[in-house]
Amino acid sequence: MKKIIVAPLNWGLGHATRCIPIIQGLLDNGYEPIIASDGVALELLKKEFPKVVSFELPSYDIQYAQKGKNFKWKMLAQLPKIISTVKKERRKINKILDAYNFDGIISDNRLGVYSKEVPCVFITHQLNVLTGNTSWITTKLHAKYIKKFNECWVPDVENGQNLSGKLGHPTEMIKNVKYIGPLSRLCKKPMPIKYDLMVLLSGPEPQRTILEKKIIDELKDYPKKVVFIKGIVEKIQTKETIGAITYYNFMNSSELETTFNESNHILCRSGYTTVMDLAKLNKKAFFIPTPGQYEQEYLAKKFDKEGIIPTSKQEKFKIEKLNKIDFYKGFTNYSKKITWKELFDLF
């Protein structure tokens, strides 16, 4: 049985959650997946796959700016730390490979998790890395790392109506790119609607907490039933009901799938993994992009302009803006059947 390392970046929960169908695909096709990550991403995957062996990798420990306008400069200030972590994870992964004889690597945005000894895959939806007037250099740097891998899997379709827009469809294409179709761990199921609104939070601090406090304040006089998932992965799941709002610290995939299907509308960030989930479930939603995060701001504007999902800046969000959802068409089916067997033939 071939052993394949699956290593998602610990930056919010999106990289980890979109690796869930990949890990399941490996299991279903006779491979032995090994999880390698850190922080909440590692904790989440250990909860989803308690029997799968896992390793801890060095942490990037990315901190977001308190104000959106400072986002880019805060990230640039952390570049030396990021580069140092890439080198550390490269050393760590080579030690693991030497000790355990793995047959391949699937890295979701972990730049240092590759080896010349085995076939390696890089997963990203950002072939264009948007950073304002520095996008050209961040895109070139990203491409330089991508070329070190045998293949780059983009979780989107290549032609026609797509989800990633210019993020995943650059004018200058990298040779090792393969479009595999959107990745989602969730399935659409016919269920009676239980909640008018599902609030789903994720992402690095302090922005996750800032948005949580703002939405809770806005929901004070909201008359309808709400389920509020904070996106804080802890050892034990907590549940608390205050008035018409039921709060969870986190949910596993099965619980999240049920809750999505039981909810009329979704209020969330515009991260790409969330976009893929909403598209798979054909849901209507409202986006609040993380302030200063160019990728999320681009996706929110793209879907607003296309009449699919309305959006608001975090500081300008008011609960009344949710009324706009009904005037947008929501996501239709963007799904494409992923041929796991063909993809895994690389190993």
mmCIF file of C-alpha atoms in Angstrom:
data_model
loop_
_atom_site.group_PDB
_atom_site.id
_atom_site.type_symbol
_atom_site.label_atom_id
_atom_site.label_comp_id
_atom_site.label_asym_id
_atom_site.label_seq_id
_atom_site.Cartn_x
_atom_site.Cartn_y
_atom_site.Cartn_z
ATOM 1 C CA MET A 1 0.000 0.000 0.000
ATOM 2 C CA LYS A 2 1.500 3.332 -1.080
ATOM 3 C CA LYS A 3 1.859 6.025 1.596
ATOM 4 C CA ILE A 4 1.030 9.619 0.624
ATOM 5 C CA ILE A 5 1.632 12.678 2.823
ATOM 6 C CA VAL A 6 -1.211 15.235 2.762
ATOM 7 C CA ALA A 7 -0.005 18.574 4.141
ATOM 8 C CA PRO A 8 -2.429 21.538 4.282
ATOM 9 C CA LEU A 9 -1.407 25.036 5.336
ATOM 10 C CA ASN A 10 -2.709 26.116 8.741
ATOM 11 C CA TRP A 11 -4.199 29.468 7.674
ATOM 12 C CA GLY A 12 -7.854 29.513 8.639
ATOM 13 C CA LEU A 13 -9.619 26.174 8.193
ATOM 14 C CA GLY A 14 -10.147 26.181 4.414
ATOM 15 C CA HIS A 15 -6.913 24.450 3.380
ATOM 16 C CA ALA A 16 -7.545 21.641 5.873
ATOM 17 C CA THR A 17 -11.231 21.157 5.051
ATOM 18 C CA ARG A 18 -10.676 20.950 1.297
ATOM 19 C CA CYS A 19 -8.071 18.248 1.950
ATOM 20 C CA ILE A 20 -10.770 16.067 3.556
ATOM 21 C CA PRO A 21 -12.124 14.770 0.197
ATOM 22 C CA ILE A 22 -8.515 14.165 -0.937
ATOM 23 C CA ILE A 23 -7.710 12.100 2.167
ATOM 24 C CA GLN A 24 -10.975 10.183 1.730
ATOM 25 C CA GLY A 25 -10.180 9.665 -1.959
ATOM 26 C CA LEU A 26 -6.797 8.172 -1.036
ATOM 27 C CA LEU A 27 -8.422 5.813 1.478
ATOM 28 C CA ASP A 28 -11.118 4.764 -1.024
ATOM 29 C CA ASN A 29 -8.487 3.994 -3.698
ATOM 30 C CA GLY A 30 -6.203 1.815 -1.594
ATOM 31 C CA TYR A 31 -3.592 4.373 -0.509
ATOM 32 C CA GLU A 32 -2.465 5.149 3.036
ATOM 33 C CA PRO A 33 -2.707 8.898 3.673
ATOM 34 C CA ILE A 34 -0.498 10.513 6.320
ATOM 35 C CA ILE A 35 -1.542 13.935 7.651
ATOM 36 C CA ALA A 36 1.137 16.609 8.183
ATOM 37 C CA SER A 37 0.205 20.093 9.395
ATOM 38 C CA ASP A 38 0.059 22.199 12.564
ATOM 39 C CA GLY A 39 -2.340 24.084 14.845
ATOM 40 C CA VAL A 40 -6.089 24.026 14.258
ATOM 41 C CA ALA A 41 -5.688 22.537 10.754
ATOM 42 C CA LEU A 42 -3.976 19.495 12.251
ATOM 43 C CA GLU A 43 -6.498 19.260 15.099
ATOM 44 C CA LEU A 44 -9.437 19.378 12.694
ATOM 45 C CA LEU A 45 -8.037 16.618 10.449
ATOM 46 C CA LYS A 46 -7.201 14.430 13.464
ATOM 47 C CA LYS A 47 -10.845 14.723 14.529
ATOM 48 C CA GLU A 48 -12.038 13.825 11.018
ATOM 49 C CA PHE A 49 -9.590 10.916 10.602
ATOM 50 C CA PRO A 50 -8.694 9.645 14.096
ATOM 51 C CA LYS A 51 -7.136 6.429 12.736
ATOM 52 C CA VAL A 52 -4.829 8.163 10.229
ATOM 53 C CA VAL A 53 -1.213 8.721 11.313
ATOM 54 C CA SER A 54 -0.262 12.394 11.623
ATOM 55 C CA PHE A 55 2.870 14.535 12.026
ATOM 56 C CA GLU A 56 3.261 18.097 13.258
ATOM 57 C CA LEU A 57 5.048 20.551 10.971
ATOM 58 C CA PRO A 58 6.581 23.938 11.884
ATOM 59 C CA SER A 59 3.997 26.700 12.224
ATOM 60 C CA TYR A 60 3.874 29.746 9.948
ATOM 61 C CA ASP A 61 1.973 31.507 12.786
ATOM 62 C CA ILE A 62 0.552 34.172 10.462
ATOM 63 C CA GLN A 63 -0.910 37.207 12.244
ATOM 64 C CA TYR A 64 -3.440 39.478 10.557
ATOM 65 C CA ALA A 65 -3.495 43.247 10.972
ATOM 66 C CA GLN A 66 -6.083 44.847 13.253
ATOM 67 C CA LYS A 67 -7.027 47.179 10.371
ATOM 68 C CA GLY A 68 -7.547 46.057 6.765
ATOM 69 C CA LYS A 69 -5.460 48.895 5.300
ATOM 70 C CA ASN A 70 -2.416 47.501 7.128
ATOM 71 C CA PHE A 71 -2.938 43.910 5.909
ATOM 72 C CA LYS A 72 -0.289 43.905 3.165
ATOM 73 C CA TRP A 73 2.370 45.614 5.275
ATOM 74 C CA LYS A 74 1.741 43.247 8.183
ATOM 75 C CA MET A 75 2.203 40.317 5.776
ATOM 76 C CA LEU A 76 5.364 41.790 4.253
ATOM 77 C CA ALA A 77 6.800 42.296 7.736
ATOM 78 C CA GLN A 78 6.285 38.567 8.377
ATOM 79 C CA LEU A 79 8.039 37.491 5.140
ATOM 80 C CA PRO A 80 11.378 36.630 6.843
ATOM 81 C CA LYS A 81 9.490 34.424 9.321
ATOM 82 C CA ILE A 82 7.543 32.751 6.490
ATOM 83 C CA ILE A 83 10.720 32.038 4.498
ATOM 84 C CA SER A 84 12.380 30.633 7.638
ATOM 85 C CA THR A 85 9.361 28.349 8.236
ATOM 86 C CA VAL A 86 9.450 27.127 4.609
ATOM 87 C CA LYS A 87 13.065 26.044 5.160
ATOM 88 C CA LYS A 88 12.204 24.389 8.487
ATOM 89 C CA GLU A 89 9.294 22.411 7.024
ATOM 90 C CA ARG A 90 11.490 21.316 4.117
ATOM 91 C CA ARG A 91 14.028 19.887 6.598
ATOM 92 C CA LYS A 92 11.242 18.275 8.640
ATOM 93 C CA ILE A 93 9.567 16.644 5.641
ATOM 94 C CA ASN A 94 12.875 15.221 4.417
ATOM 95 C CA LYS A 95 13.489 13.686 7.859
ATOM 96 C CA ILE A 96 10.013 12.125 7.779
ATOM 97 C CA LEU A 97 10.593 10.778 4.260
ATOM 98 C CA ASP A 98 13.953 9.260 5.267
ATOM 99 C CA ALA A 99 12.442 7.578 8.308
ATOM 100 C CA TYR A 100 9.166 6.268 6.865
ATOM 101 C CA ASN A 101 9.658 5.697 3.105
ATOM 102 C CA PHE A 102 6.663 7.568 1.738
ATOM 103 C CA ASP A 103 5.638 7.342 -1.927
ATOM 104 C CA GLY A 104 4.330 10.833 -2.588
ATOM 105 C CA ILE A 105 3.357 14.255 -1.261
ATOM 106 C CA ILE A 106 0.231 16.393 -1.670
ATOM 107 C CA SER A 107 0.869 19.888 -0.300
ATOM 108 C CA ASP A 108 -1.951 22.392 -0.021
ATOM 109 C CA ASN A 109 -0.096 25.719 -0.117
ATOM 110 C CA ARG A 110 2.808 24.557 2.094
ATOM 111 C CA LEU A 111 5.707 25.845 0.012
ATOM 112 C CA GLY A 112 8.418 23.772 1.685
ATOM 113 C CA VAL A 113 6.658 20.412 1.660
ATOM 114 C CA TYR A 114 8.232 18.779 -1.393
ATOM 115 C CA SER A 115 11.070 16.413 -2.206
ATOM 116 C CA LYS A 116 13.036 15.384 -5.278
ATOM 117 C CA GLU A 117 12.829 11.779 -4.083
ATOM 118 C CA VAL A 118 9.069 11.242 -4.620
ATOM 119 C CA PRO A 119 6.287 12.656 -6.877
ATOM 120 C CA CYS A 120 4.925 15.879 -5.366
ATOM 121 C CA VAL A 121 1.682 17.805 -5.906
ATOM 122 C CA PHE A 122 0.939 21.413 -4.967
ATOM 123 C CA ILE A 123 -2.705 22.473 -4.509
ATOM 124 C CA THR A 124 -3.696 26.107 -4.984
ATOM 125 C CA HIS A 125 -6.472 28.189 -6.503
ATOM 126 C CA GLN A 126 -4.147 31.212 -6.630
ATOM 127 C CA LEU A 127 -1.951 31.100 -9.712
ATOM 128 C CA ASN A 128 -2.330 34.881 -9.562
ATOM 129 C CA VAL A 129 -1.521 36.058 -6.014
ATOM 130 C CA LEU A 130 -3.297 39.386 -5.568
ATOM 131 C CA THR A 131 -1.502 41.935 -3.377
ATOM 132 C CA GLY A 132 -2.455 45.212 -5.016
ATOM 133 C CA ASN A 133 0.390 46.942 -6.879
ATOM 134 C CA THR A 134 2.795 44.147 -5.859
ATOM 135 C CA SER A 135 0.692 41.345 -7.429
ATOM 136 C CA TRP A 136 3.217 40.813 -10.238
ATOM 137 C CA ILE A 137 6.065 39.983 -7.847
ATOM 138 C CA THR A 138 4.013 37.834 -5.441
ATOM 139 C CA THR A 139 2.672 35.882 -8.435
ATOM 140 C CA LYS A 140 6.184 35.332 -9.819
ATOM 141 C CA LEU A 141 7.511 34.196 -6.416
ATOM 142 C CA HIS A 142 4.585 31.788 -6.021
ATOM 143 C CA ALA A 143 5.155 30.376 -9.524
ATOM 144 C CA LYS A 144 8.819 29.805 -8.685
ATOM 145 C CA TYR A 145 7.805 27.486 -5.819
ATOM 146 C CA ILE A 146 5.009 25.811 -7.806
ATOM 147 C CA LYS A 147 7.509 24.768 -10.496
ATOM 148 C CA LYS A 148 9.404 22.687 -7.912
ATOM 149 C CA PHE A 149 6.428 20.265 -7.807
ATOM 150 C CA ASN A 150 5.585 17.603 -10.399
ATOM 151 C CA GLU A 151 1.985 18.822 -10.696
ATOM 152 C CA CYS A 152 -0.091 21.772 -9.518
ATOM 153 C CA TRP A 153 -3.756 20.900 -8.924
ATOM 154 C CA VAL A 154 -6.185 23.806 -9.218
ATOM 155 C CA PRO A 155 -9.569 23.015 -7.595
ATOM 156 C CA ASP A 156 -11.661 24.587 -10.338
ATOM 157 C CA VAL A 157 -12.660 24.008 -13.956
ATOM 158 C CA GLU A 158 -10.368 25.190 -16.739
ATOM 159 C CA ASN A 159 -12.904 26.664 -19.161
ATOM 160 C CA GLY A 160 -16.345 28.245 -19.060
ATOM 161 C CA GLN A 161 -18.118 29.398 -15.908
ATOM 162 C CA ASN A 162 -15.659 28.988 -13.063
ATOM 163 C CA LEU A 163 -15.286 29.855 -9.367
ATOM 164 C CA SER A 164 -11.782 31.280 -9.018
ATOM 165 C CA GLY A 165 -11.866 33.843 -11.838
ATOM 166 C CA LYS A 166 -8.507 35.486 -12.528
ATOM 167 C CA LEU A 167 -7.016 33.932 -9.364
ATOM 168 C CA GLY A 168 -6.913 30.491 -10.975
ATOM 169 C CA HIS A 169 -6.792 31.517 -14.645
ATOM 170 C CA PRO A 170 -3.667 33.585 -15.365
ATOM 171 C CA THR A 171 -2.715 34.910 -18.780
ATOM 172 C CA GLU A 172 0.675 33.196 -18.492
ATOM 173 C CA MET A 173 0.019 29.539 -17.672
ATOM 174 C CA ILE A 174 2.448 27.427 -15.636
ATOM 175 C CA LYS A 175 3.204 24.155 -17.456
ATOM 176 C CA ASN A 176 2.519 21.688 -14.612
ATOM 177 C CA VAL A 177 -1.029 22.936 -13.877
ATOM 178 C CA LYS A 178 -3.978 20.524 -13.880
ATOM 179 C CA TYR A 179 -7.588 21.661 -13.248
ATOM 180 C CA ILE A 180 -9.235 18.967 -11.111
ATOM 181 C CA GLY A 181 -12.656 20.512 -10.410
ATOM 182 C CA PRO A 182 -13.928 22.144 -7.182
ATOM 183 C CA LEU A 183 -13.181 20.330 -3.901
ATOM 184 C CA SER A 184 -15.859 20.061 -1.215
ATOM 185 C CA ARG A 185 -16.374 17.645 1.660
ATOM 186 C CA LEU A 186 -20.133 18.433 1.661
ATOM 187 C CA CYS A 187 -23.116 17.046 -0.268
ATOM 188 C CA LYS A 188 -26.486 18.566 -1.047
ATOM 189 C CA LYS A 189 -29.301 16.678 0.733
ATOM 190 C CA PRO A 190 -33.050 17.326 0.841
ATOM 191 C CA MET A 191 -33.761 18.448 4.433
ATOM 192 C CA PRO A 192 -36.439 20.635 6.037
ATOM 193 C CA ILE A 193 -35.200 24.175 6.785
ATOM 194 C CA LYS A 194 -34.487 24.541 10.507
ATOM 195 C CA TYR A 195 -32.579 27.841 10.576
ATOM 196 C CA ASP A 196 -33.241 31.073 8.724
ATOM 197 C CA LEU A 197 -29.563 32.024 9.015
ATOM 198 C CA MET A 198 -26.315 30.111 9.458
ATOM 199 C CA VAL A 199 -23.294 32.180 10.532
ATOM 200 C CA LEU A 200 -20.000 30.471 9.698
ATOM 201 C CA LEU A 201 -16.730 32.022 10.868
ATOM 202 C CA SER A 202 -13.123 31.055 10.222
ATOM 203 C CA GLY A 203 -9.719 32.583 9.591
ATOM 204 C CA PRO A 204 -6.779 33.907 11.569
ATOM 205 C CA GLU A 205 -7.038 36.305 14.488
ATOM 206 C CA PRO A 206 -7.726 39.044 15.330
ATOM 207 C CA GLN A 207 -10.143 39.384 12.399
ATOM 208 C CA ARG A 208 -12.179 36.284 13.278
ATOM 209 C CA THR A 209 -12.975 37.677 16.754
ATOM 210 C CA ILE A 210 -13.632 41.205 15.435
ATOM 211 C CA LEU A 211 -16.265 39.844 13.020
ATOM 212 C CA GLU A 212 -17.761 37.542 15.664
ATOM 213 C CA LYS A 213 -18.364 40.483 18.031
ATOM 214 C CA LYS A 214 -19.808 42.634 15.238
ATOM 215 C CA ILE A 215 -22.277 39.966 14.054
ATOM 216 C CA ILE A 216 -23.395 39.098 17.599
ATOM 217 C CA ASP A 217 -24.077 42.798 18.190
ATOM 218 C CA GLU A 218 -26.018 43.050 14.899
ATOM 219 C CA LEU A 219 -28.100 39.967 15.742
ATOM 220 C CA LYS A 220 -29.461 41.450 19.010
ATOM 221 C CA ASP A 221 -32.871 42.221 17.526
ATOM 222 C CA TYR A 222 -32.895 39.584 14.767
ATOM 223 C CA PRO A 223 -36.252 37.780 15.133
ATOM 224 C CA LYS A 224 -35.531 34.550 13.266
ATOM 225 C CA LYS A 225 -33.721 31.317 14.144
ATOM 226 C CA VAL A 226 -29.920 31.408 13.830
ATOM 227 C CA VAL A 227 -27.143 28.827 14.143
ATOM 228 C CA PHE A 228 -23.748 30.418 14.792
ATOM 229 C CA ILE A 229 -20.548 28.376 14.231
ATOM 230 C CA LYS A 230 -17.565 30.310 15.578
ATOM 231 C CA GLY A 231 -14.838 28.301 13.841
ATOM 232 C CA ILE A 232 -12.804 27.712 16.998
ATOM 233 C CA VAL A 233 -11.517 24.120 16.944
ATOM 234 C CA GLU A 234 -11.163 22.870 20.523
ATOM 235 C CA LYS A 235 -10.888 19.451 22.149
ATOM 236 C CA ILE A 236 -14.558 19.388 23.148
ATOM 237 C CA GLN A 237 -17.503 20.729 21.177
ATOM 238 C CA THR A 238 -19.590 23.287 23.068
ATOM 239 C CA LYS A 239 -23.186 24.321 22.406
ATOM 240 C CA GLU A 240 -25.103 27.237 23.915
ATOM 241 C CA THR A 241 -28.548 28.613 23.078
ATOM 242 C CA ILE A 242 -29.322 32.250 23.853
ATOM 243 C CA GLY A 243 -32.771 33.317 22.688
ATOM 244 C CA ALA A 244 -33.175 32.354 19.020
ATOM 245 C CA ILE A 245 -29.425 31.828 18.482
ATOM 246 C CA THR A 246 -27.628 28.505 18.962
ATOM 247 C CA TYR A 247 -23.832 28.836 19.243
ATOM 248 C CA TYR A 248 -21.242 26.124 18.496
ATOM 249 C CA ASN A 249 -17.479 26.519 18.821
ATOM 250 C CA PHE A 250 -16.979 24.143 15.855
ATOM 251 C CA MET A 251 -18.643 21.292 13.955
ATOM 252 C CA ASN A 252 -17.243 18.212 12.246
ATOM 253 C CA SER A 253 -17.926 17.622 8.543
ATOM 254 C CA SER A 254 -21.042 15.527 9.071
ATOM 255 C CA GLU A 255 -22.623 18.081 11.423
ATOM 256 C CA LEU A 256 -21.649 20.955 9.159
ATOM 257 C CA GLU A 257 -23.154 19.247 6.110
ATOM 258 C CA THR A 258 -26.454 18.744 7.948
ATOM 259 C CA THR A 259 -26.518 22.338 9.223
ATOM 260 C CA PHE A 260 -25.760 23.791 5.777
ATOM 261 C CA ASN A 261 -28.629 21.793 4.294
ATOM 262 C CA GLU A 262 -30.973 22.831 7.138
ATOM 263 C CA SER A 263 -30.187 26.552 6.713
ATOM 264 C CA ASN A 264 -31.935 28.977 4.387
ATOM 265 C CA HIS A 265 -29.149 31.583 4.094
ATOM 266 C CA ILE A 266 -25.435 31.623 4.993
ATOM 267 C CA LEU A 267 -23.433 34.572 6.373
ATOM 268 C CA CYS A 268 -19.683 33.974 6.016
ATOM 269 C CA ARG A 269 -16.269 35.032 4.743
ATOM 270 C CA SER A 270 -15.581 34.803 1.017
ATOM 271 C CA GLY A 271 -12.699 32.327 1.330
ATOM 272 C CA TYR A 272 -12.339 30.018 -1.652
ATOM 273 C CA THR A 273 -13.097 26.794 0.238
ATOM 274 C CA THR A 274 -16.369 28.308 1.480
ATOM 275 C CA VAL A 275 -17.132 29.360 -2.109
ATOM 276 C CA MET A 276 -16.631 25.744 -3.277
ATOM 277 C CA ASP A 277 -18.902 24.442 -0.485
ATOM 278 C CA LEU A 278 -21.673 26.920 -1.306
ATOM 279 C CA ALA A 279 -21.420 26.076 -5.017
ATOM 280 C CA LYS A 280 -21.678 22.344 -4.302
ATOM 281 C CA LEU A 281 -24.750 22.918 -2.091
ATOM 282 C CA ASN A 282 -26.399 25.487 -4.442
ATOM 283 C CA LYS A 283 -26.772 27.901 -1.529
ATOM 284 C CA LYS A 284 -27.648 31.569 -1.209
ATOM 285 C CA ALA A 285 -25.300 33.551 1.020
ATOM 286 C CA PHE A 286 -23.894 36.913 2.082
ATOM 287 C CA PHE A 287 -20.131 37.572 2.017
ATOM 288 C CA ILE A 288 -18.034 39.679 4.399
ATOM 289 C CA PRO A 289 -14.438 39.420 3.124
ATOM 290 C CA THR A 290 -11.544 39.638 5.578
ATOM 291 C CA PRO A 291 -10.451 43.316 5.532
ATOM 292 C CA GLY A 292 -7.362 43.838 3.401
ATOM 293 C CA GLN A 293 -7.217 40.250 2.133
ATOM 294 C CA TYR A 294 -7.126 40.851 -1.617
ATOM 295 C CA GLU A 295 -8.170 37.310 -2.569
ATOM 296 C CA GLN A 296 -11.365 37.386 -0.481
ATOM 297 C CA GLU A 297 -12.179 40.942 -1.553
ATOM 298 C CA TYR A 298 -11.749 39.968 -5.206
ATOM 299 C CA LEU A 299 -13.998 36.884 -4.885
ATOM 300 C CA ALA A 300 -16.693 38.841 -3.016
ATOM 301 C CA LYS A 301 -16.719 41.551 -5.720
ATOM 302 C CA LYS A 302 -16.709 38.943 -8.505
ATOM 303 C CA PHE A 303 -19.816 37.126 -7.217
ATOM 304 C CA ASP A 304 -21.600 40.372 -6.340
ATOM 305 C CA LYS A 305 -20.987 41.691 -9.872
ATOM 306 C CA GLU A 306 -22.233 38.386 -11.351
ATOM 307 C CA GLY A 307 -25.461 38.682 -9.339
ATOM 308 C CA ILE A 308 -24.724 35.505 -7.371
ATOM 309 C CA ILE A 309 -23.890 36.625 -3.805
ATOM 310 C CA PRO A 310 -24.174 40.127 -2.235
ATOM 311 C CA THR A 311 -21.343 41.496 -0.116
ATOM 312 C CA SER A 312 -20.424 44.203 2.365
ATOM 313 C CA LYS A 313 -17.241 45.532 3.904
ATOM 314 C CA GLN A 314 -16.857 44.373 7.503
ATOM 315 C CA GLU A 315 -17.029 47.845 9.042
ATOM 316 C CA LYS A 316 -20.162 48.742 7.033
ATOM 317 C CA PHE A 317 -22.117 45.533 7.656
ATOM 318 C CA LYS A 318 -25.622 45.896 9.069
ATOM 319 C CA ILE A 319 -28.021 42.992 9.602
ATOM 320 C CA GLU A 320 -30.596 44.672 7.308
ATOM 321 C CA LYS A 321 -28.215 44.079 4.383
ATOM 322 C CA LEU A 322 -29.119 40.374 4.502
ATOM 323 C CA ASN A 323 -32.390 41.331 2.798
ATOM 324 C CA LYS A 324 -30.363 41.726 -0.432
ATOM 325 C CA ILE A 325 -29.798 37.942 -0.582
ATOM 326 C CA ASP A 326 -33.238 37.302 -2.079
ATOM 327 C CA PHE A 327 -32.438 39.569 -5.055
ATOM 328 C CA TYR A 328 -29.369 37.482 -5.994
ATOM 329 C CA LYS A 329 -29.529 34.108 -7.748
ATOM 330 C CA GLY A 330 -27.147 32.221 -5.455
ATOM 331 C CA PHE A 331 -24.895 29.419 -6.650
ATOM 332 C CA THR A 332 -26.003 26.938 -9.265
ATOM 333 C CA ASN A 333 -24.216 23.623 -9.763
ATOM 334 C CA TYR A 334 -20.522 24.073 -10.500
ATOM 335 C CA SER A 335 -19.644 20.493 -9.607
ATOM 336 C CA LYS A 336 -17.361 18.352 -11.722
ATOM 337 C CA LYS A 337 -16.751 14.706 -10.911
ATOM 338 C CA ILE A 338 -13.176 14.275 -9.711
ATOM 339 C CA THR A 339 -11.431 11.183 -11.095
ATOM 340 C CA TRP A 340 -9.308 10.262 -8.081
ATOM 341 C CA LYS A 341 -7.848 7.149 -9.678
ATOM 342 C CA GLU A 342 -6.430 9.128 -12.614
ATOM 343 C CA LEU A 343 -5.067 11.867 -10.345
ATOM 344 C CA PHE A 344 -3.365 9.405 -8.006
ATOM 345 C CA ASP A 345 -1.713 7.572 -10.930
ATOM 346 C CA LEU A 346 1.100 10.119 -10.503
ATOM 347 C CA PHE A 347 2.215 8.129 -7.449
#
